[in-house]
Structures are given as C-alpha cells and as structure tokens.
Tab-separated table of C-alpha atoms and ligand atoms in Angstrom:
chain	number	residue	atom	x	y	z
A	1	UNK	CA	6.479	-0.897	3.587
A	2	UNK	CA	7.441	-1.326	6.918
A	3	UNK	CA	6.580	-3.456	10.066
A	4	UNK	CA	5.994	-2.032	13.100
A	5	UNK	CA	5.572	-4.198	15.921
A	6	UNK	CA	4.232	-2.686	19.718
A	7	UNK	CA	4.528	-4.648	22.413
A	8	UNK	CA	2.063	-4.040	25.744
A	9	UNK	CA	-1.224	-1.985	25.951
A	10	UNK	CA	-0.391	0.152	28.587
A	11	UNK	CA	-0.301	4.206	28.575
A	12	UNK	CA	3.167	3.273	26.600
A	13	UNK	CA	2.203	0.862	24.120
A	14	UNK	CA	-1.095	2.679	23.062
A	15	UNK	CA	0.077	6.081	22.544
A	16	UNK	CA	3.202	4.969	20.558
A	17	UNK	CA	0.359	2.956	18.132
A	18	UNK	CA	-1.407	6.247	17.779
A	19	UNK	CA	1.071	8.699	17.539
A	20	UNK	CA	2.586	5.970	14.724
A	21	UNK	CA	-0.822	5.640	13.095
A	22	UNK	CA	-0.571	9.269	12.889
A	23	UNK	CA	2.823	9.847	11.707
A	24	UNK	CA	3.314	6.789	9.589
A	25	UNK	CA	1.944	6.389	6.028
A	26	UNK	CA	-0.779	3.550	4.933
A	27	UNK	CA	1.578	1.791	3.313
A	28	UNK	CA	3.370	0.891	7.110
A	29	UNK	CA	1.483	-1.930	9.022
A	30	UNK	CA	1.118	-1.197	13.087
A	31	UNK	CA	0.346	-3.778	15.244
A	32	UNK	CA	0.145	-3.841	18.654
A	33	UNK	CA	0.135	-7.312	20.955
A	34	UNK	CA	-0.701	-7.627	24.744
A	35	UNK	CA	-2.066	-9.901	26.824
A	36	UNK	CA	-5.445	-8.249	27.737
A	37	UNK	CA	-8.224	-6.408	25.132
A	38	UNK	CA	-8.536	-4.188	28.584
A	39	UNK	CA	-6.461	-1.151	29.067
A	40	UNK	CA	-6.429	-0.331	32.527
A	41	UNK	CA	-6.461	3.670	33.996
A	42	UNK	CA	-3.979	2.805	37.284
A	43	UNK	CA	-4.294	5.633	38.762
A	44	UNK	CA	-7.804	5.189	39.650
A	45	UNK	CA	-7.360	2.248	41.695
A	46	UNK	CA	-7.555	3.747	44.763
A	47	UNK	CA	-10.722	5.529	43.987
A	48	UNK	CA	-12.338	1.550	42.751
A	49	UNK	CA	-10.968	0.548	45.527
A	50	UNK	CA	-12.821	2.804	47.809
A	51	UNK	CA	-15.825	2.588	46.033
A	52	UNK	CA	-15.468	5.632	44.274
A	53	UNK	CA	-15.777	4.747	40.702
A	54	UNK	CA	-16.950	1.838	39.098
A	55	UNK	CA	-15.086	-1.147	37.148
A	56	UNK	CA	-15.945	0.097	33.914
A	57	UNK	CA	-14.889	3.362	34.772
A	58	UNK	CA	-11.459	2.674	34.812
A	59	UNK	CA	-11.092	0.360	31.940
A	60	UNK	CA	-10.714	0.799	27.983
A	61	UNK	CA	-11.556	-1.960	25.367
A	62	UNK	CA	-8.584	-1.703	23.405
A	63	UNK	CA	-10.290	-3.661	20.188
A	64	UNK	CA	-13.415	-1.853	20.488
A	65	UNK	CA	-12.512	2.028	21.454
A	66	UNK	CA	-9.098	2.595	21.162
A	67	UNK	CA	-7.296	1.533	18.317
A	68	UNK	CA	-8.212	2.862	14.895
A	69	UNK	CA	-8.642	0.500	11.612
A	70	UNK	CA	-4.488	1.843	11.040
A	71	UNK	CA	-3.258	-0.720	14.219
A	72	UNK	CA	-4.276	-4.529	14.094
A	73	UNK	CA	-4.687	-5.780	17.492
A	74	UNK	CA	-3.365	-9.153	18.713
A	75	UNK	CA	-4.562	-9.979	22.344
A	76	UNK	CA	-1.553	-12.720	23.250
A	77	UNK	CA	0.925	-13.288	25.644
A	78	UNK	CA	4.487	-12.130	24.780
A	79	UNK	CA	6.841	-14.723	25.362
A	80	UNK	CA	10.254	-13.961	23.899
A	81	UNK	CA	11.782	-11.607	21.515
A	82	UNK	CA	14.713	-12.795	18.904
A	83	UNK	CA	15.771	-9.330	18.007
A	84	UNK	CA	18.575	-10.387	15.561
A	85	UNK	CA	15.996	-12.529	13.843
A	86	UNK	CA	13.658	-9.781	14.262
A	87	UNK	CA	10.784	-12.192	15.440
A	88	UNK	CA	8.712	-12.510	18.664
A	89	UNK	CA	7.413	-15.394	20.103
A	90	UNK	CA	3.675	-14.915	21.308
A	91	UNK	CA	1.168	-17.528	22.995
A	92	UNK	CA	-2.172	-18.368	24.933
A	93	UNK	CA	-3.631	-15.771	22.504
A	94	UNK	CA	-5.151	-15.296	19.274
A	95	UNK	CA	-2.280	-16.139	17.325
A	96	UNK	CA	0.772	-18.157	18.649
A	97	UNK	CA	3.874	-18.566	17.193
A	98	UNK	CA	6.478	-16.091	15.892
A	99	UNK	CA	5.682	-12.900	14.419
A	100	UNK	CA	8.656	-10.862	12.565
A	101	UNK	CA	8.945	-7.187	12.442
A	102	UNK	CA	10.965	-4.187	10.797
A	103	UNK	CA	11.111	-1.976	13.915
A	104	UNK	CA	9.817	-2.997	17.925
A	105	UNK	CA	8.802	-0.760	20.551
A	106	UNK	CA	8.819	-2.900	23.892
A	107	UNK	CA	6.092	-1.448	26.301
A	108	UNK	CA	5.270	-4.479	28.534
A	109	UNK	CA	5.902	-2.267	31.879
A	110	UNK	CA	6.773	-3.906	35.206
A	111	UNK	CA	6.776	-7.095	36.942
A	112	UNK	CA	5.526	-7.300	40.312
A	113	UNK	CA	8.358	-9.286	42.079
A	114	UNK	CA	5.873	-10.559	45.308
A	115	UNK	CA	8.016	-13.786	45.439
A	116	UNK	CA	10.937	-11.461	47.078
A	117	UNK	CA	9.208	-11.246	49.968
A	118	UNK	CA	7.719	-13.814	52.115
A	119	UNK	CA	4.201	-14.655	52.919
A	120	UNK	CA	3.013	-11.393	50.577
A	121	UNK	CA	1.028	-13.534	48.494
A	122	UNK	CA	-0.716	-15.450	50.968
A	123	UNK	CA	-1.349	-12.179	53.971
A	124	UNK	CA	-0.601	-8.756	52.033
A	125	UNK	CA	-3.427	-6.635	49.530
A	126	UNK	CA	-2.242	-4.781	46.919
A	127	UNK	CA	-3.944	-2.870	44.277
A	128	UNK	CA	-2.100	-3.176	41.416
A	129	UNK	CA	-4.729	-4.440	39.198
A	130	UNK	CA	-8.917	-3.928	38.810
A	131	UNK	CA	-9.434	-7.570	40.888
A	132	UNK	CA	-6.465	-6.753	43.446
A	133	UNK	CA	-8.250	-3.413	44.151
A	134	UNK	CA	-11.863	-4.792	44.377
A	135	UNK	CA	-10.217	-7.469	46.582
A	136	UNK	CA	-8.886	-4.626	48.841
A	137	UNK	CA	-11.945	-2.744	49.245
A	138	UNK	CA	-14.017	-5.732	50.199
A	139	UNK	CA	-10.759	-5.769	53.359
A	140	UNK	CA	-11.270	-2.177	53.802
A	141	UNK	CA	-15.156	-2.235	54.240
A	142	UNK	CA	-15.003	-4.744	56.750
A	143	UNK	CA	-12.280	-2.708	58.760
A	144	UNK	CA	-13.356	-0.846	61.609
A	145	UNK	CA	-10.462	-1.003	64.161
A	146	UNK	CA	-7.238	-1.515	65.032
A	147	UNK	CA	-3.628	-1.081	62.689
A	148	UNK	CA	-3.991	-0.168	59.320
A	149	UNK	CA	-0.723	-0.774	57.452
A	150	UNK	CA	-0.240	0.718	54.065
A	151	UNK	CA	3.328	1.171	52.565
A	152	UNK	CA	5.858	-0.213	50.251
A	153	UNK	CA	8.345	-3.034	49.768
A	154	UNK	CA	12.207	-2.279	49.075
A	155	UNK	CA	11.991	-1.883	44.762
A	156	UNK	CA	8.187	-0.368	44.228
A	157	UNK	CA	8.835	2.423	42.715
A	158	UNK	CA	5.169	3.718	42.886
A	159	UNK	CA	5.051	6.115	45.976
A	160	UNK	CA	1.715	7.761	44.899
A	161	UNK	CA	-1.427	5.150	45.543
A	162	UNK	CA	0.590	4.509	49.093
A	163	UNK	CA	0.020	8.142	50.238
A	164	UNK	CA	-3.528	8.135	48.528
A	165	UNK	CA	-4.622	4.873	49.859
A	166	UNK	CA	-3.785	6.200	53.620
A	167	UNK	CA	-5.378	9.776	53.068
A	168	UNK	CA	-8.651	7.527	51.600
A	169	UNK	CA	-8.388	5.696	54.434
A	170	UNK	CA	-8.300	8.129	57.304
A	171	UNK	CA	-11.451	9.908	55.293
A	172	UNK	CA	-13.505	6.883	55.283
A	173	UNK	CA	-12.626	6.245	58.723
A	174	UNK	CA	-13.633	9.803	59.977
A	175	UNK	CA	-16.720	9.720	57.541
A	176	UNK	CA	-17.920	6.703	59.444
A	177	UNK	CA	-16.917	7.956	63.089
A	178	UNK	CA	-14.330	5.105	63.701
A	179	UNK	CA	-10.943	6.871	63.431
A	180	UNK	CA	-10.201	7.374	66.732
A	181	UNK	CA	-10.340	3.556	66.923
A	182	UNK	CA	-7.852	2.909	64.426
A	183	UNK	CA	-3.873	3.296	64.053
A	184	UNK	CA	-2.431	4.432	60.275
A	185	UNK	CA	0.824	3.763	59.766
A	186	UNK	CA	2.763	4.016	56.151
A	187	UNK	CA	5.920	2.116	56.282
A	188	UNK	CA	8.562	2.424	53.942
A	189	UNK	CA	12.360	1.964	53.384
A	190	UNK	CA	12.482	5.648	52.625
A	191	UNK	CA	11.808	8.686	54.222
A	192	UNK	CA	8.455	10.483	53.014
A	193	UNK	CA	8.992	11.433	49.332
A	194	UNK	CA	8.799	10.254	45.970
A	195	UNK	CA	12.128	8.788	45.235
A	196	UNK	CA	13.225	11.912	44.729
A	197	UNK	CA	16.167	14.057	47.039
A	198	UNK	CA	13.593	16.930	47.819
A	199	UNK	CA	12.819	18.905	50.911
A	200	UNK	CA	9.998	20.996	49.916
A	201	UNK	CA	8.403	17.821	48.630
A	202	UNK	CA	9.182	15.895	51.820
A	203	UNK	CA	7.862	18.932	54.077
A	204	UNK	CA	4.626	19.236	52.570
A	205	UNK	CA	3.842	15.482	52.512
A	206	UNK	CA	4.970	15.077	56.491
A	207	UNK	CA	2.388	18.099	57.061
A	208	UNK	CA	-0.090	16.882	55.170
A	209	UNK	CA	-0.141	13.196	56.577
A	210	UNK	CA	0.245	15.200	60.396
A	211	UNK	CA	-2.735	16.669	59.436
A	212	UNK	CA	-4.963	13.341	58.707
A	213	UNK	CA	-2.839	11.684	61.706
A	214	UNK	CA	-0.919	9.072	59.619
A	215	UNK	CA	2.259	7.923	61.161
A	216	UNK	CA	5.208	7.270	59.086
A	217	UNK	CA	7.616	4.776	59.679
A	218	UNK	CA	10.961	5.469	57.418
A	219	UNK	CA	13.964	2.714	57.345
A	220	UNK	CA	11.164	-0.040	56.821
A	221	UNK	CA	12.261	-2.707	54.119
A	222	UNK	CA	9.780	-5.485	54.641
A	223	UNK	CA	10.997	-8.503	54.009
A	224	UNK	CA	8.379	-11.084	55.425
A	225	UNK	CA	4.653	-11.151	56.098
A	226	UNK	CA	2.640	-13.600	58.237
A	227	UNK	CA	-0.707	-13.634	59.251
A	228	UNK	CA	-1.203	-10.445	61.224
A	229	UNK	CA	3.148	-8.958	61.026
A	230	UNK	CA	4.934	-7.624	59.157
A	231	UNK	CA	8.978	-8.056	59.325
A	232	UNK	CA	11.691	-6.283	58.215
A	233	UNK	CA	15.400	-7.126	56.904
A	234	UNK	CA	16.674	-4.923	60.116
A	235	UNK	CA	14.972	-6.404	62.888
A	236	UNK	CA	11.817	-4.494	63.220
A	237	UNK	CA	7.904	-5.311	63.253
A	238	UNK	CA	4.743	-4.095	62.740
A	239	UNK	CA	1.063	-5.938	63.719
A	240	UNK	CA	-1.788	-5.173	61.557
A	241	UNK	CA	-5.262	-6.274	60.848
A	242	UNK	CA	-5.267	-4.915	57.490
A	243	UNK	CA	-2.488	-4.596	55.322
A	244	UNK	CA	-1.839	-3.098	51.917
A	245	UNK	CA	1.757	-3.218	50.243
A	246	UNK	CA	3.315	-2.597	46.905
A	247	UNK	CA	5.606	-5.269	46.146
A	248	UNK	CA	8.978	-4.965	44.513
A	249	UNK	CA	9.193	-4.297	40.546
A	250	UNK	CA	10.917	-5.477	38.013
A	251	UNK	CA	11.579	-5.125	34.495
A	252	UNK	CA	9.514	-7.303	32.271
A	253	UNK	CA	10.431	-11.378	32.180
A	254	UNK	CA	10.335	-10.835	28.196
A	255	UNK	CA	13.271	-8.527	28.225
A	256	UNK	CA	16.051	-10.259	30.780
A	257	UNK	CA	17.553	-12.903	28.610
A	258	UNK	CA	18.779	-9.945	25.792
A	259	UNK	CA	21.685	-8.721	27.915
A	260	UNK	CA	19.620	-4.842	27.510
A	261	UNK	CA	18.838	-4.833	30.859
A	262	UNK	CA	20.287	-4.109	34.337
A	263	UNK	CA	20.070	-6.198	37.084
A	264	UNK	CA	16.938	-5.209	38.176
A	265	UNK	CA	15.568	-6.345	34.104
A	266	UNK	CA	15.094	-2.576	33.178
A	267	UNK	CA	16.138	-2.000	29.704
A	268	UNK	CA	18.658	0.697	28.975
A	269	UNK	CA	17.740	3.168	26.782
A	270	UNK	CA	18.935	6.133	25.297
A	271	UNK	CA	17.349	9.955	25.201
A	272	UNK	CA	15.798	9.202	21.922
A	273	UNK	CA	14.028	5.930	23.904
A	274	UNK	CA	15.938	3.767	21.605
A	275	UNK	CA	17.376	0.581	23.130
A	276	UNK	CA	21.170	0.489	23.896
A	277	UNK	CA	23.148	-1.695	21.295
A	278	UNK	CA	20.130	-2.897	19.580
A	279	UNK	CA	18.829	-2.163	15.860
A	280	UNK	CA	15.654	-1.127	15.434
A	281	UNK	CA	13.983	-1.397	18.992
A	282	UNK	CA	13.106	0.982	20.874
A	283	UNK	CA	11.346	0.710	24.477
A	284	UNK	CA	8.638	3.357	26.849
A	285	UNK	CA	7.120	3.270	30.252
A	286	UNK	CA	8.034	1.529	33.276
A	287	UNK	CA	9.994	-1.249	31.648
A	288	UNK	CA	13.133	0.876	31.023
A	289	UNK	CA	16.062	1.577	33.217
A	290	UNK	CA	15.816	5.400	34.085
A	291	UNK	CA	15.852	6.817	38.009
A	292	UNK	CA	12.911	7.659	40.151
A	293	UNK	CA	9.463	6.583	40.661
A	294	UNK	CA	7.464	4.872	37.447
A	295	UNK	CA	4.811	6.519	36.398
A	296	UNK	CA	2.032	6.830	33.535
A	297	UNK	CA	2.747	10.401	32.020
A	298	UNK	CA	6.751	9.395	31.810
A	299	UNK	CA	5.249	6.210	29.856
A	300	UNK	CA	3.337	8.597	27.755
A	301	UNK	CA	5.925	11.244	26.563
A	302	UNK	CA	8.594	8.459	26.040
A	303	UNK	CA	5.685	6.921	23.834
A	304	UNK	CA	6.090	10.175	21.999
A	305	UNK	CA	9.441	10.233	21.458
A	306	UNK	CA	9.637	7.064	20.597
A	307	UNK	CA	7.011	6.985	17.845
A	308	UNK	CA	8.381	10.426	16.851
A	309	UNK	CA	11.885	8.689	16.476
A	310	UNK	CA	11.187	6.026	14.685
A	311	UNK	CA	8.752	7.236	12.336
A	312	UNK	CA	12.155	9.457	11.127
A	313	UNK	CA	13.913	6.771	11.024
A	314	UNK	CA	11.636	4.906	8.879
A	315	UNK	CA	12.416	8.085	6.793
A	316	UNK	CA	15.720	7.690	6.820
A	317	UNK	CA	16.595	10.822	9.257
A	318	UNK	CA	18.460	10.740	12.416
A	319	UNK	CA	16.188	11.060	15.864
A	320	UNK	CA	14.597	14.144	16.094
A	321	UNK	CA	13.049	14.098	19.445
A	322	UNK	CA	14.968	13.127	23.041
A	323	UNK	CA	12.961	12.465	26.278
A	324	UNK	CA	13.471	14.759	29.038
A	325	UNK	CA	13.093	12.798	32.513
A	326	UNK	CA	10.612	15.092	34.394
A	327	UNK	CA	8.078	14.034	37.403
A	328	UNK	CA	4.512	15.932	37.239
A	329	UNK	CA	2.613	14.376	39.578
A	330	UNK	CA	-0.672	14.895	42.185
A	331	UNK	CA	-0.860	13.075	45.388
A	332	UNK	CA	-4.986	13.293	45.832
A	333	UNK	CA	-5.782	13.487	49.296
A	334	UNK	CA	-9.551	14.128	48.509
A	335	UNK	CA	-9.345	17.854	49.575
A	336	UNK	CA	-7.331	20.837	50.500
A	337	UNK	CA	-4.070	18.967	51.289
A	338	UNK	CA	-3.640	17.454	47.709
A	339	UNK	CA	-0.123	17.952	46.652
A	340	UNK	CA	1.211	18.734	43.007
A	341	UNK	CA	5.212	17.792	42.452
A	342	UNK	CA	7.087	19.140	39.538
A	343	UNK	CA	10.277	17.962	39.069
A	344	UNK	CA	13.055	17.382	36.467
A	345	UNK	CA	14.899	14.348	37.380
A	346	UNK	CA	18.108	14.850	35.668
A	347	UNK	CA	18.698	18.188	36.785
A	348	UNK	CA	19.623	19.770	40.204
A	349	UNK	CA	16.876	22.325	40.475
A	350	UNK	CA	14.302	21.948	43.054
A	351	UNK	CA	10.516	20.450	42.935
A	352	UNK	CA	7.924	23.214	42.108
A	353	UNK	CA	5.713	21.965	45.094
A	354	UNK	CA	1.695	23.170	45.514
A	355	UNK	CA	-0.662	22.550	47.385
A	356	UNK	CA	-4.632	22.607	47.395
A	357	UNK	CA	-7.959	21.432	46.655
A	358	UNK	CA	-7.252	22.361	43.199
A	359	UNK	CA	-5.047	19.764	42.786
A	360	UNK	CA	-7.672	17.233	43.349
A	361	UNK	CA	-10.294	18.231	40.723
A	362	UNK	CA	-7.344	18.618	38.153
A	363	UNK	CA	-6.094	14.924	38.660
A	364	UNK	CA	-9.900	14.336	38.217
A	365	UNK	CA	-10.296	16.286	35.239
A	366	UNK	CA	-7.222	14.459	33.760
A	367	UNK	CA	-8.906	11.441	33.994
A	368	UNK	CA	-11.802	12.421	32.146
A	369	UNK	CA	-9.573	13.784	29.605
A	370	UNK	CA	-7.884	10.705	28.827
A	371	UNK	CA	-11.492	8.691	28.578
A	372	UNK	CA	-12.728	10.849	26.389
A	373	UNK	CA	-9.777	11.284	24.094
A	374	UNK	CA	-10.262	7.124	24.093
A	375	UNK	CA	-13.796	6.734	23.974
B	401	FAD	C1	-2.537	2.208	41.739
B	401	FAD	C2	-1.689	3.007	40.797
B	401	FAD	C3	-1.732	4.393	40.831
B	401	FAD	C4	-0.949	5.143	39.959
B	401	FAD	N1	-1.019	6.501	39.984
B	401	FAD	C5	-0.336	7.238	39.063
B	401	FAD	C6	-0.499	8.649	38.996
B	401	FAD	O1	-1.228	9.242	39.786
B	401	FAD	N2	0.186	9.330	38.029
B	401	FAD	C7	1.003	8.697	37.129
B	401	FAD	O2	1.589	9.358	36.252
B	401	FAD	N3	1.184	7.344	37.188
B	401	FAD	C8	0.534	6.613	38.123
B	401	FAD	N4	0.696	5.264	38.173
B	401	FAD	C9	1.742	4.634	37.348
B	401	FAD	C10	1.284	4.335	35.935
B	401	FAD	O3	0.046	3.691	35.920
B	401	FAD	C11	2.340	3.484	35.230
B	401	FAD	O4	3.563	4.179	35.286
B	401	FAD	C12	1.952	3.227	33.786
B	401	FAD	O5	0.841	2.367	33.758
B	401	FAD	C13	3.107	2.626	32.993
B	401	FAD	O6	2.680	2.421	31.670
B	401	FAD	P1	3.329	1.266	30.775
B	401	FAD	O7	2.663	1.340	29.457
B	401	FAD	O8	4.795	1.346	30.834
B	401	FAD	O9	2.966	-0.079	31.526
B	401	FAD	P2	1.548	-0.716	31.820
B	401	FAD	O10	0.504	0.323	31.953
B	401	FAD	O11	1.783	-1.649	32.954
B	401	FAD	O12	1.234	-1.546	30.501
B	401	FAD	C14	1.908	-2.736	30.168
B	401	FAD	C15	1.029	-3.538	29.248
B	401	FAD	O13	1.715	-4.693	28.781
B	401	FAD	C16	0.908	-5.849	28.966
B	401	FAD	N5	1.814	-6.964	29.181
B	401	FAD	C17	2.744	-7.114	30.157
B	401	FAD	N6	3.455	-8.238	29.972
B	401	FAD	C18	2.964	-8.818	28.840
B	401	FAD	C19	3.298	-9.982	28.113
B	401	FAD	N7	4.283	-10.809	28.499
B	401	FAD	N8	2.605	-10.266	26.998
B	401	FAD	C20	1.599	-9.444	26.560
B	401	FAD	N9	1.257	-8.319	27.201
B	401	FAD	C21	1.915	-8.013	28.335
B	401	FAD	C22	0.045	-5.517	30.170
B	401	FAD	O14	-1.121	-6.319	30.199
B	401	FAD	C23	-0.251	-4.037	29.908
B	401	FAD	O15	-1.307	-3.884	28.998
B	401	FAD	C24	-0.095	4.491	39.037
B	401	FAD	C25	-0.053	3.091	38.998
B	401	FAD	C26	-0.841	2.358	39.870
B	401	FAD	C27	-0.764	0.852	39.806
C-alpha cells in the first residue's frame, strides 16, 4: 500500500488526484491538502469581474463535487515539507501537525510577490482571486473618465487577463457611450506578446488592441505606486484613476528552503515532472521552474504526466510519460478580434496564430466543459 500525498487544489493538484484515483489501485491511499475547500476557475476572473458571471460560477467545492470517495480531502495550510523524512507540516486547518507520505506531488502554484513593489498593496487592483476581482469591478463600475491603467509588473508571468481586462474595458466603455472620455493604456516591461519570441503573435495582438484603441506602453517595469502614479525602475510615469496590475510571482514559500528551486523559488523539474535530486516527489503547474507564461492547461497536462509517472513507479517501471512544454491559449476580446496562440515552447517553430469570433465561444465552451466534467 502506498501513500500518496497532493499538495494544492488548483487545476494541478486536482487532476493529478483523479488521474491517480484512476490509475492507482484501492489498496493506495490519495490525499490531497490545500488551504481552501474552493477550487477556483482563474480564467474567468475577468468575466466576474465585469459582471459577467456570477461567484458561484467560477468556483468548485472541492469536498462536495470534485473529489471522489478514492481521495481524502484535508482543507489546511501547508507549511513545510521534510522530504528526507518524508513528512509535511500542515496548520490552521483540519488537521495540524505532520503528515508522512510514500510519494508527493507539490501543486501549491505561485506566490504573488506585491511586497516587490511599492505602494501596490495600498493603490493597485488586481484580480488574482474571486474577492480581488469583485473588488475590481466595484473600481470599474464607478469609472467613467480619465486613464485607465491595466498591465503587468516585472515577474507576472500571466499576460492573458491583462489583454482581456483592457479589451473588457474598452467594450464596457463604448457600451455605455463614455470611451471617448477615457485613455487605455497597457503597460508592460515587454513588448506586446506572451513571453514568447513571436512575430505573428505580436502582430495580431498590436492590431487587435489598434482596433479597440488601447495604447501600449513596452519597456515599463513598475516599480512603485502611489495614490494616482505609477513609477518605473527607468525613470518613467504614468497617472491613472484606475489601475489594475499583476504583481510579480514567485514560486511557492513551501518549496524555497529545499535547495529545488531557482532563485525565483520555482522548482526544477524534469520531463517526466519529477523533482530534480529528490526521491519520490514530483511537482505540476505554476510552481515549477520551466520558461514562458504560467498557465492552467500546462498545470493540467503536467498533472498528467505526473500521475501517469508515478503511478509506474509505484509499479516498479521507469517513467513512461514526459511533458512537452506547449502554449494553447485564447486571448477573449468578446468578439471578432479574439486571438488563439499555439505554440511549442521548447522548439523553434513558429506560433500557429488565429483569429476570430470563434475563438471566443470556444474559450467559453471550455469552461463549461471543465464544470461539468466537475460537477
Ligand atoms: C485572471 C486569470 C486568468 C487566467 N487565464 C488563463 C487562461 O485563459 N488560460 C490558461 O491556460 N490559464 C489561465 N490562467 C492561469 C491558470 O489559472 C494557472 O496557470 C493555474 O491556475 C495554475 O494551476 P496550479 O494548480 O499550478 O495553481 P493554482 O491554480 O494556483 O492552485 C494552487 C492551489 O494550492 C493552494 N495553496 C497554495 N499555497 C498553499 C499552502 N501553503 N497550503 C495549502 N494550500 C495552498 C491554493 O489555494 C490553490 O488551491 C489565468 C489565471 C488568472 C489568475
């Protein structure tokens, strides 16, 4: 019998406990830990935060809906991991103290680093969780004029809800015959992309934002915001009177101390998803240290590999699946300008770029897919 212990219930952590509970005999114990019963569906933030879905919509009761009677679920905080001892420390939960384990997949995703940079806390929206996005939409209702400012700090590595949150914008606007009184500008440290070398991709994102009237400011590393500016490490400033950054990420705080990580905390990890120099632990999703943006399908096929991996090891067989670092992604601008980016990562080929209104209703559809697969 063995021990499987999941940390995080994220698009990671969740489908490496089902794949498991599907792979893995009864006589193997799952159990997955995090810190919330709620799964959250991040890539419908923008759409709660412009009032175009509901709370509920966009979150999963783990205990309730998700798991099957195969994974025991622990809602605690994950505080340290001993992974000679095989152990992990968990708290402020259901169960503290240590719990021990045969095998560990790590799925705790990314820190938002907002102490980095000056004054964010205290003058700069995100909407990197359900009450952060709420919180912005209550800011964007009350908006009606003036400089909107939507972009990202030096270290988010989540391009997509930037350009979505200034396409949302500029519809509302129009929708409510105030854009011509208002200035949209994305800032960034990078030129328009998604962390990825690619003209095609770059081309079709500066036409679509010309199209909506969205400036873009490239070269932009934000360093400091006060009430009303925004500064940057190279001398330059922007005024706004609304203001929505992503803040730098980091690996997770429960990995740093293990001397897996680089200096940003990702862990390194091989193509099988198994941690570098470490028995038995293998890690998914944003957490880990690969290139490029971090996003939720990457999460969900390491998850595979992973559980796939490990489940054959449990067998006593070498890996049998490696993760192939690809980028599938949909920038929904709400119509005919939404953008679809396929691209694999490690290789030298160019993005598979399309565009159209198709593009929205699949990202759409997706969602529903994933509910009802949960529900
Ligand atoms: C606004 C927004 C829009 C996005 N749009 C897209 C998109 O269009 N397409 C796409 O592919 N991706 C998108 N993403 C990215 C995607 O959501 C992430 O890449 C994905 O959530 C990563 O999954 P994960 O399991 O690694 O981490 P997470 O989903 O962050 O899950 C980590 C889990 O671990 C838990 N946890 C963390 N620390 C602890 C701890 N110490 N103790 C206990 N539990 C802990 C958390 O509560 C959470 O349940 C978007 C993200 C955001 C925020």
């Amino acid at each position: 019998m063995a021990k499987v212990l999941i940390l995080g219930g994220g698009f990671g952590g969740v489908v490496a406990a089902e794949r498991l509970a599907e792979q893995l005999g009864d006589e193997h114990q799952i159990t997955l830990v995090s810190r919330s019963r709620w799964f959250v569906f991040y890539p419908a933030l923008v759409r709660l935060a412009f009032g175009k879905c509901q709370r509920e919509d966009v979150s999963l009761n783990l205990r309730q809906t998700l798991l099957t009677e195969r994974v025991n679920f622990i809602e605690a905080e994950v505080a340290r991991i001993y992974p000679v001892e095989r152990k992990v420390t968990i708290a402020h939960g259901e169960v503290e103290g240590k719990l021990s384990y045969d095998y560990l997949i790590f799925a705790l995703g990314r820190r938002l680093a907002t102490e980095q940079i000056t004054g964010f806390y205290e003058h700069a929206h995100h909407l990197l969780s359900v009450e952060k996005a709420l919180r912005f939409g209550k800011a964007v209702a009350e908006f009606h004029e003036g400089s909107a400012v939507i972009g990202q700090c030096p270290g988010a590595r989540l391009p997509v809800p930037v350009y979505e949150t200034a396409f949302a914008l500029a519809r509302l606007l129009d929708e409510r015959g105030e854009r011509d009184r208002a200035r949209i500008t994305i800032v960034s440290p990078d030129p328009p992309g998604l962390h990825l070398e690619d003209s095609d991709v770059s081309i079709a994102l500066r036409n679509a934002l010309a199209a909506h009237d969205i400036e873009f400011r490239p070269d932009f590393p934000i360093d400091r915001v006060t009430p009303g500016a925004a500064a940057t490490s190279n001398g330059q400033g922007i005024n706004f009177n609304l203001l929505m950054l992503l803040p730098p990420f980091q690996g997770s705080a429960a990995a740093t101390h293990l001397g897996i990580t680089n200096e940003e905390s990702y862990i390194n990890v091989d193509s099988a998803m198994h941690v570098v120099g470490v028995e038995r632990m293998y890690a998914v999703g944003d957490c880990v240290n690969f290139t490029g943006p971090k996003m939720g399908h990457m999460a969900v096929r390491q998850a595979e590999v992973a559980a796939t991996n490990l489940a054959a090891e449990i067998a006593g067989h070498l890996p049998v699946s490696r993760y192939i670092h690809d980028m599938k992604v949909v920038i929904d601008e709400g119509g005919s300008d939404s953008i679809y980016v396929h691209k694999e990562i490690w290789s030298n080929e160019p993005a598979n770029v399309r565009q159209g209104r198709f593009w929205s209703w699949a990202k759409r559809a997706q969602e529903k897919y994933w509910e009802a697969a949960h529900s």
